[in-house]
PDB file of C-alpha atoms in Angstrom:
ATOM      1  CA  ALA A   1      41.858  15.362 -68.802  1.00 54.00           C
ATOM      2  CA  ALA A   2      43.038  16.449 -65.415  1.00 62.00           C
ATOM      3  CA  GLY A   3      42.281  14.049 -62.534  1.00 68.00           C
ATOM      4  CA  ALA A   4      40.745  14.968 -59.197  1.00 76.00           C
ATOM      5  CA  ARG A   5      43.191  16.857 -57.062  1.00 78.00           C
ATOM      6  CA  THR A   6      41.352  16.477 -53.699  1.00 85.00           C
ATOM      7  CA  ALA A   7      39.758  13.534 -51.864  1.00 82.00           C
ATOM      8  CA  THR A   8      37.414  13.283 -48.929  1.00 84.00           C
ATOM      9  CA  VAL A   9      38.308  10.965 -46.070  1.00 82.00           C
ATOM     10  CA  SER A  10      35.306   9.910 -43.914  1.00 78.00           C
ATOM     11  CA  ILE A  11      35.940   8.778 -40.354  1.00 71.00           C
ATOM     12  CA  ALA A  12      33.274   6.280 -39.339  1.00 68.00           C
ATOM     13  CA  ASN A  13      32.312   6.407 -35.691  1.00 67.00           C
ATOM     14  CA  ASP A  14      32.755   3.099 -33.886  1.00 63.00           C
ATOM     15  CA  ASP A  15      32.147   4.321 -30.352  1.00 67.00           C
ATOM     16  CA  ALA A  16      29.103   3.050 -28.492  1.00 78.00           C
ATOM     17  CA  PRO A  17      26.202   5.472 -27.955  1.00 89.00           C
ATOM     18  CA  PRO A  18      25.365   6.598 -24.426  1.00 93.00           C
ATOM     19  CA  VAL A  19      23.668   4.068 -22.165  1.00 95.00           C
ATOM     20  CA  LEU A  20      20.530   4.990 -20.212  1.00 96.00           C
ATOM     21  CA  SER A  21      19.262   3.650 -16.881  1.00 97.00           C
ATOM     22  CA  VAL A  22      16.225   4.584 -14.821  1.00 97.00           C
ATOM     23  CA  SER A  23      15.899   4.532 -11.029  1.00 97.00           C
ATOM     24  CA  GLY A  24      12.851   5.102  -8.842  1.00 96.00           C
ATOM     25  CA  SER A  25      12.161   6.559  -5.416  1.00 95.00           C
ATOM     26  CA  ARG A  26       9.990   6.304  -2.327  1.00 94.00           C
ATOM     27  CA  VAL A  27       7.605   9.176  -1.686  1.00 94.00           C
ATOM     28  CA  ASN A  28       4.987  10.118   0.888  1.00 93.00           C
ATOM     29  CA  GLU A  29       1.423  10.094  -0.383  1.00 93.00           C
ATOM     30  CA  GLY A  30       0.532  13.485  -1.853  1.00 91.00           C
ATOM     31  CA  ALA A  31       4.093  14.418  -2.841  1.00 93.00           C
ATOM     32  CA  ALA A  32       5.627  13.907  -6.273  1.00 94.00           C
ATOM     33  CA  GLY A  33       7.426  10.688  -7.045  1.00 94.00           C
ATOM     34  CA  VAL A  34      10.698  11.073  -8.919  1.00 95.00           C
ATOM     35  CA  ALA A  35      12.201   8.818 -11.591  1.00 97.00           C
ATOM     36  CA  THR A  36      15.794   9.618 -12.567  1.00 97.00           C
ATOM     37  CA  VAL A  37      17.221   8.717 -15.970  1.00 97.00           C
ATOM     38  CA  THR A  38      21.028   8.642 -15.881  1.00 96.00           C
ATOM     39  CA  VAL A  39      23.510   8.595 -18.748  1.00 95.00           C
ATOM     40  CA  ALA A  40      26.715   6.578 -19.028  1.00 93.00           C
ATOM     41  CA  GLY A  41      29.151   7.368 -21.836  1.00 88.00           C
ATOM     42  CA  ASP A  42      30.173  10.448 -23.807  1.00 86.00           C
ATOM     43  CA  THR A  43      28.456  11.761 -26.885  1.00 87.00           C
ATOM     44  CA  GLU A  44      28.417  14.894 -29.022  1.00 87.00           C
ATOM     45  CA  VAL A  45      25.022  14.009 -30.470  1.00 91.00           C
ATOM     46  CA  PRO A  46      21.642  14.906 -28.906  1.00 94.00           C
ATOM     47  CA  PHE A  47      19.645  11.846 -27.887  1.00 95.00           C
ATOM     48  CA  SER A  48      16.251  10.999 -26.429  1.00 96.00           C
ATOM     49  CA  VAL A  49      14.188   8.287 -24.751  1.00 97.00           C
ATOM     50  CA  ARG A  50      10.488   7.719 -24.085  1.00 97.00           C
ATOM     51  CA  VAL A  51       9.303   7.449 -20.463  1.00 98.00           C
ATOM     52  CA  ASP A  52       5.965   5.877 -19.464  1.00 98.00           C
ATOM     53  CA  THR A  53       4.383   4.972 -16.149  1.00 97.00           C
ATOM     54  CA  ALA A  54       2.563   1.661 -15.621  1.00 97.00           C
ATOM     55  CA  ASP A  55       0.267   0.519 -12.818  1.00 97.00           C
ATOM     56  CA  GLY A  56       1.456  -1.791 -10.095  1.00 96.00           C
ATOM     57  CA  THR A  57      -0.533  -1.897  -6.878  1.00 94.00           C
ATOM     58  CA  ALA A  58      -0.992   1.867  -7.362  1.00 95.00           C
ATOM     59  CA  ARG A  59      -3.525   2.925 -10.003  1.00 96.00           C
ATOM     60  CA  ALA A  60      -3.168   5.844 -12.394  1.00 96.00           C
ATOM     61  CA  GLY A  61      -5.890   8.441 -11.863  1.00 95.00           C
ATOM     62  CA  GLN A  62      -6.511   7.140  -8.367  1.00 94.00           C
ATOM     63  CA  ASP A  63      -3.147   6.982  -6.615  1.00 94.00           C
ATOM     64  CA  TYR A  64      -0.886   8.867  -9.021  1.00 96.00           C
ATOM     65  CA  THR A  65      -0.968  10.810 -12.282  1.00 96.00           C
ATOM     66  CA  GLY A  66      -0.143   8.614 -15.265  1.00 96.00           C
ATOM     67  CA  THR A  67       2.719  10.063 -17.294  1.00 95.00           C
ATOM     68  CA  SER A  68       4.035   9.588 -20.839  1.00 96.00           C
ATOM     69  CA  THR A  69       6.793  11.861 -22.126  1.00 96.00           C
ATOM     70  CA  THR A  70       9.916  11.962 -24.265  1.00 97.00           C
ATOM     71  CA  LEU A  71      13.077  13.183 -22.580  1.00 96.00           C
ATOM     72  CA  GLU A  72      15.505  15.114 -24.788  1.00 96.00           C
ATOM     73  CA  PHE A  73      19.172  15.112 -23.743  1.00 96.00           C
ATOM     74  CA  ALA A  74      21.805  17.567 -24.865  1.00 94.00           C
ATOM     75  CA  PRO A  75      25.388  16.357 -25.318  1.00 91.00           C
ATOM     76  CA  GLY A  76      27.087  16.189 -21.942  1.00 89.00           C
ATOM     77  CA  GLN A  77      23.844  16.037 -19.958  1.00 93.00           C
ATOM     78  CA  ALA A  78      24.331  13.383 -17.275  1.00 93.00           C
ATOM     79  CA  SER A  79      20.766  12.872 -16.023  1.00 95.00           C
ATOM     80  CA  ARG A  80      17.180  14.071 -16.132  1.00 95.00           C
ATOM     81  CA  ARG A  81      14.304  13.661 -13.697  1.00 95.00           C
ATOM     82  CA  VAL A  82      10.626  12.994 -14.262  1.00 96.00           C
ATOM     83  CA  ARG A  83       8.264  14.127 -11.508  1.00 95.00           C
ATOM     84  CA  ILE A  84       5.044  12.120 -11.115  1.00 96.00           C
ATOM     85  CA  PRO A  85       2.370  13.588  -8.781  1.00 96.00           C
ATOM     86  CA  THR A  86       0.716  11.240  -6.288  1.00 95.00           C
ATOM     87  CA  THR A  87      -2.806  11.656  -4.924  1.00 93.00           C
ATOM     88  CA  PRO A  88      -3.531  11.964  -1.181  1.00 90.00           C
ATOM     89  CA  ASP A  89      -6.592  10.361   0.384  1.00 86.00           C
ATOM     90  CA  GLU A  90      -7.887   9.630   3.870  1.00 81.00           C
ATOM     91  CA  VAL A  91      -7.764   5.843   3.621  1.00 83.00           C
ATOM     92  CA  ASP A  92      -5.253   3.752   5.548  1.00 84.00           C
ATOM     93  CA  GLU A  93      -3.527   1.466   3.055  1.00 84.00           C
ATOM     94  CA  PRO A  94      -0.322  -0.480   2.458  1.00 85.00           C
ATOM     95  CA  THR A  95       2.596   0.990   0.536  1.00 90.00           C
ATOM     96  CA  GLU A  96       1.663   1.032  -3.160  1.00 94.00           C
ATOM     97  CA  THR A  97       3.914   1.007  -6.211  1.00 97.00           C
ATOM     98  CA  PHE A  98       3.930   1.835  -9.901  1.00 97.00           C
ATOM     99  CA  ALA A  99       6.554   1.347 -12.597  1.00 98.00           C
ATOM    100  CA  VAL A 100       8.485   3.817 -14.748  1.00 98.00           C
ATOM    101  CA  ARG A 101       9.657   2.348 -18.073  1.00 98.00           C
ATOM    102  CA  LEU A 102      12.110   3.483 -20.761  1.00 98.00           C
ATOM    103  CA  SER A 103      11.585   2.716 -24.459  1.00 97.00           C
ATOM    104  CA  GLU A 104      12.249   4.006 -27.982  1.00 97.00           C
ATOM    105  CA  PRO A 105      15.785   5.338 -27.478  1.00 96.00           C
ATOM    106  CA  VAL A 106      17.197   7.567 -30.221  1.00 96.00           C
ATOM    107  CA  GLU A 107      21.009   7.793 -30.505  1.00 94.00           C
ATOM    108  CA  ALA A 108      21.242   5.861 -27.228  1.00 95.00           C
ATOM    109  CA  THR A 109      20.748   2.388 -25.779  1.00 94.00           C
ATOM    110  CA  ILE A 110      18.927   1.262 -22.644  1.00 97.00           C
ATOM    111  CA  GLU A 111      20.605  -0.739 -19.882  1.00 96.00           C
ATOM    112  CA  VAL A 112      18.049  -0.549 -17.049  1.00 97.00           C
ATOM    113  CA  PRO A 113      14.612  -0.171 -18.641  1.00 97.00           C
ATOM    114  CA  GLU A 114      12.338  -0.157 -15.581  1.00 98.00           C
ATOM    115  CA  ALA A 115      12.222   1.115 -12.005  1.00 97.00           C
ATOM    116  CA  GLU A 116       9.665   1.299  -9.216  1.00 97.00           C
ATOM    117  CA  VAL A 117       8.216   4.281  -7.403  1.00 97.00           C
ATOM    118  CA  ALA A 118       6.766   3.469  -3.963  1.00 96.00           C
ATOM    119  CA  ILE A 119       4.022   5.564  -2.356  1.00 96.00           C
ATOM    120  CA  THR A 120       4.107   5.471   1.442  1.00 91.00           C
ATOM    121  CA  ASP A 121       0.741   5.984   3.128  1.00 87.00           C
ATOM    122  CA  GLY A 122       0.489   8.692   5.774  1.00 76.00           C
ATOM    123  CA  ASP A 123      -2.999   8.030   7.115  1.00 73.00           C
ATOM    124  CA  LEU A 124      -3.562   6.736  10.630  1.00 74.00           C
ATOM    125  CA  PRO A 125      -4.771   3.136  10.963  1.00 79.00           C
ATOM    126  CA  PRO A 126      -8.366   2.631  12.119  1.00 82.00           C
ATOM    127  CA  VAL A 127      -9.204   2.133  15.788  1.00 85.00           C
ATOM    128  CA  LEU A 128     -10.781  -1.057  17.135  1.00 87.00           C
ATOM    129  CA  GLU A 129     -13.637  -0.615  19.595  1.00 87.00           C
ATOM    130  CA  VAL A 130     -15.736  -3.112  21.542  1.00 87.00           C
ATOM    131  CA  SER A 131     -19.282  -2.299  22.686  1.00 88.00           C
ATOM    132  CA  ASP A 132     -20.963  -3.297  25.957  1.00 85.00           C
ATOM    133  CA  ALA A 133     -23.850  -5.746  25.796  1.00 83.00           C
ATOM    134  CA  VAL A 134     -26.731  -6.508  28.178  1.00 78.00           C
ATOM    135  CA  ILE A 135     -28.596  -9.828  28.188  1.00 73.00           C
ATOM    136  CA  THR A 136     -31.223 -11.380  30.431  1.00 67.00           C
ATOM    137  CA  GLU A 137     -30.222 -14.748  31.876  1.00 64.00           C
ATOM    138  CA  GLY A 138     -33.590 -16.287  31.097  1.00 57.00           C
ATOM    139  CA  THR A 139     -35.054 -19.552  32.321  1.00 54.00           C
ATOM    140  CA  GLY A 140     -34.696 -21.797  29.302  1.00 54.00           C
ATOM    141  CA  GLY A 141     -31.607 -23.069  27.524  1.00 56.00           C
ATOM    142  CA  THR A 142     -28.408 -21.176  26.845  1.00 63.00           C
ATOM    143  CA  THR A 143     -28.852 -17.744  25.319  1.00 79.00           C
ATOM    144  CA  SER A 144     -26.226 -15.704  23.512  1.00 82.00           C
ATOM    145  CA  ALA A 145     -24.788 -12.307  24.321  1.00 85.00           C
ATOM    146  CA  LEU A 146     -23.709 -10.495  21.160  1.00 87.00           C
ATOM    147  CA  VAL A 147     -20.709  -8.230  21.648  1.00 91.00           C
ATOM    148  CA  VAL A 148     -20.003  -5.991  18.664  1.00 92.00           C
ATOM    149  CA  VAL A 149     -16.411  -5.155  17.692  1.00 91.00           C
ATOM    150  CA  SER A 150     -16.172  -2.252  15.268  1.00 89.00           C
ATOM    151  CA  LEU A 151     -13.476  -0.624  13.196  1.00 86.00           C
ATOM    152  CA  SER A 152     -13.469   3.166  12.980  1.00 83.00           C
ATOM    153  CA  GLY A 153     -11.885   4.711   9.906  1.00 75.00           C
ATOM    154  CA  ALA A 154     -11.404   3.460   6.365  1.00 72.00           C
ATOM    155  CA  THR A 155      -8.669   1.005   5.499  1.00 80.00           C
ATOM    156  CA  GLU A 156      -7.616  -1.062   2.505  1.00 81.00           C
ATOM    157  CA  ARG A 157      -5.753  -3.513   4.726  1.00 82.00           C
ATOM    158  CA  GLU A 158      -7.066  -6.739   6.197  1.00 85.00           C
ATOM    159  CA  VAL A 159      -7.411  -6.259   9.959  1.00 87.00           C
ATOM    160  CA  ARG A 160      -7.346  -9.103  12.481  1.00 89.00           C
ATOM    161  CA  VAL A 161      -7.957  -8.963  16.205  1.00 90.00           C
ATOM    162  CA  SER A 162      -7.751 -11.708  18.820  1.00 91.00           C
ATOM    163  CA  TYR A 163     -10.280 -11.730  21.641  1.00 92.00           C
ATOM    164  CA  ALA A 164     -10.979 -13.692  24.824  1.00 92.00           C
ATOM    165  CA  THR A 165     -13.569 -13.622  27.575  1.00 90.00           C
ATOM    166  CA  ALA A 166     -12.495 -13.012  31.175  1.00 90.00           C
ATOM    167  CA  GLU A 167     -14.359 -13.581  34.434  1.00 87.00           C
ATOM    168  CA  GLY A 168     -15.872 -10.721  36.348  1.00 85.00           C
ATOM    169  CA  THR A 169     -18.607 -11.468  38.886  1.00 85.00           C
ATOM    170  CA  ALA A 170     -19.854 -14.158  36.485  1.00 84.00           C
ATOM    171  CA  SER A 171     -17.992 -17.487  36.511  1.00 83.00           C
ATOM    172  CA  ALA A 172     -16.887 -19.310  33.390  1.00 84.00           C
ATOM    173  CA  GLY A 173     -18.531 -22.686  33.034  1.00 82.00           C
ATOM    174  CA  ALA A 174     -21.271 -21.868  35.548  1.00 81.00           C
ATOM    175  CA  ASP A 175     -22.693 -18.604  34.252  1.00 82.00           C
ATOM    176  CA  TYR A 176     -21.286 -18.402  30.738  1.00 84.00           C
ATOM    177  CA  THR A 177     -19.208 -20.315  28.228  1.00 85.00           C
ATOM    178  CA  GLU A 178     -15.647 -19.128  27.698  1.00 90.00           C
ATOM    179  CA  ALA A 179     -14.971 -17.820  24.208  1.00 90.00           C
ATOM    180  CA  SER A 180     -11.827 -16.828  22.351  1.00 91.00           C
ATOM    181  CA  GLY A 181     -10.685 -16.559  18.774  1.00 92.00           C
ATOM    182  CA  THR A 182      -9.731 -14.175  16.002  1.00 92.00           C
ATOM    183  CA  LEU A 183     -11.986 -11.747  14.174  1.00 92.00           C
ATOM    184  CA  VAL A 184     -11.066 -10.946  10.569  1.00 91.00           C
ATOM    185  CA  PHE A 185     -12.077  -7.677   8.904  1.00 90.00           C
ATOM    186  CA  PRO A 186     -11.567  -7.813   5.123  1.00 88.00           C
ATOM    187  CA  PRO A 187     -10.859  -4.431   3.505  1.00 85.00           C
ATOM    188  CA  GLY A 188     -14.045  -2.353   3.634  1.00 82.00           C
ATOM    189  CA  ASP A 189     -15.700  -4.309   6.484  1.00 88.00           C
ATOM    190  CA  THR A 190     -16.105  -2.429   9.772  1.00 88.00           C
ATOM    191  CA  GLU A 191     -18.061  -4.709  12.121  1.00 91.00           C
ATOM    192  CA  ARG A 192     -17.770  -8.207  13.601  1.00 91.00           C
ATOM    193  CA  THR A 193     -19.618  -9.926  16.468  1.00 91.00           C
ATOM    194  CA  VAL A 194     -18.390 -12.067  19.366  1.00 91.00           C
ATOM    195  CA  VAL A 195     -20.986 -14.582  20.579  1.00 90.00           C
ATOM    196  CA  VAL A 196     -20.907 -15.509  24.290  1.00 89.00           C
ATOM    197  CA  GLY A 197     -23.215 -18.251  25.559  1.00 85.00           C
ATOM    198  CA  VAL A 198     -25.013 -17.403  28.827  1.00 85.00           C
ATOM    199  CA  ALA A 199     -26.589 -20.204  30.888  1.00 76.00           C
ATOM    200  CA  PRO A 200     -29.575 -19.814  33.282  1.00 70.00           C
ATOM    201  CA  ASP A 201     -29.210 -21.288  36.777  1.00 65.00           C
ATOM    202  CA  GLY A 202     -32.620 -20.708  38.445  1.00 58.00           C
ATOM    203  CA  VAL A 203     -30.971 -18.971  41.417  1.00 61.00           C
ATOM    204  CA  HIS A 204     -31.978 -15.509  42.572  1.00 53.00           C
ATOM    205  CA  GLU A 205     -28.774 -13.464  42.551  1.00 59.00           C
ATOM    206  CA  ARG A 206     -27.292 -10.078  41.853  1.00 68.00           C
ATOM    207  CA  ASP A 207     -26.542  -9.024  38.288  1.00 68.00           C
ATOM    208  CA  GLU A 208     -23.307 -10.582  37.113  1.00 76.00           C
ATOM    209  CA  GLY A 209     -20.836  -9.652  34.460  1.00 79.00           C
ATOM    210  CA  LEU A 210     -17.852 -10.707  32.412  1.00 84.00           C
ATOM    211  CA  THR A 211     -15.589  -8.938  29.956  1.00 88.00           C
ATOM    212  CA  VAL A 212     -14.623  -9.508  26.361  1.00 90.00           C
ATOM    213  CA  GLU A 213     -11.088  -8.292  25.847  1.00 89.00           C
ATOM    214  CA  LEU A 214      -9.322  -7.518  22.587  1.00 88.00           C
ATOM    215  CA  VAL A 215      -6.001  -9.232  23.129  1.00 81.00           C
ATOM    216  CA  ALA A 216      -3.924  -8.306  20.072  1.00 72.00           C
ATOM    217  CA  ASP A 217      -4.497  -6.835  16.659  1.00 70.00           C
ATOM    218  CA  TRP A 218      -2.513  -6.613  13.465  1.00 71.00           C
ATOM    219  CA  TYR A 219      -2.799  -5.292   9.950  1.00 59.00           C
ATOM    220  CA  GLU A 220      -1.925  -6.800   6.625  1.00 51.00           C
ATOM    221  CA  GLN A 221       1.275  -5.090   5.503  1.00 45.00           C
TER     222      GLN A 221
END
């Protein structure tokens, strides 16, 4: 019998598949965040990778739109972008972040599996205001003047403000007790009170006054 006159030679590929990495971005609140998946290495085979978002300090459905998708790459395609919408609000808040993760590669490998997208807040910080107070000196023991410090506008930051009393026509030690300190507003709180002790002296005199000054304020970053 005649033997085979042709043979097939198979060339096994030993080249590494393309390598994928993801990088994040910083975006203003209300714009779309962008995650970029880049490719290193040459291939003649289509490949794909799964992309998912994951909460950090930013929350899906509240601060951004949660995303899950599979990116398909054609041979020679060097990168692809995923756009993730962010949600604007009117609340002052720190920069928030969420993650973008790669998984389930097909005909590819993953080198950098996760990146961060940062959402920069664009809302103005709240304003601190101090209200005047009127108190009658009285004839008994020390009474207290209550001076209200309020925070206008919503914020998710902790706000602190330092305060101190200062003499006007009233004298510290004789007419009132000096006071100073720091008021702390946890996120969501909008009002704090400064207590100033006022002492009676039994002397007929004109109305007197002092001031409560907000010395410095700062916000949790």
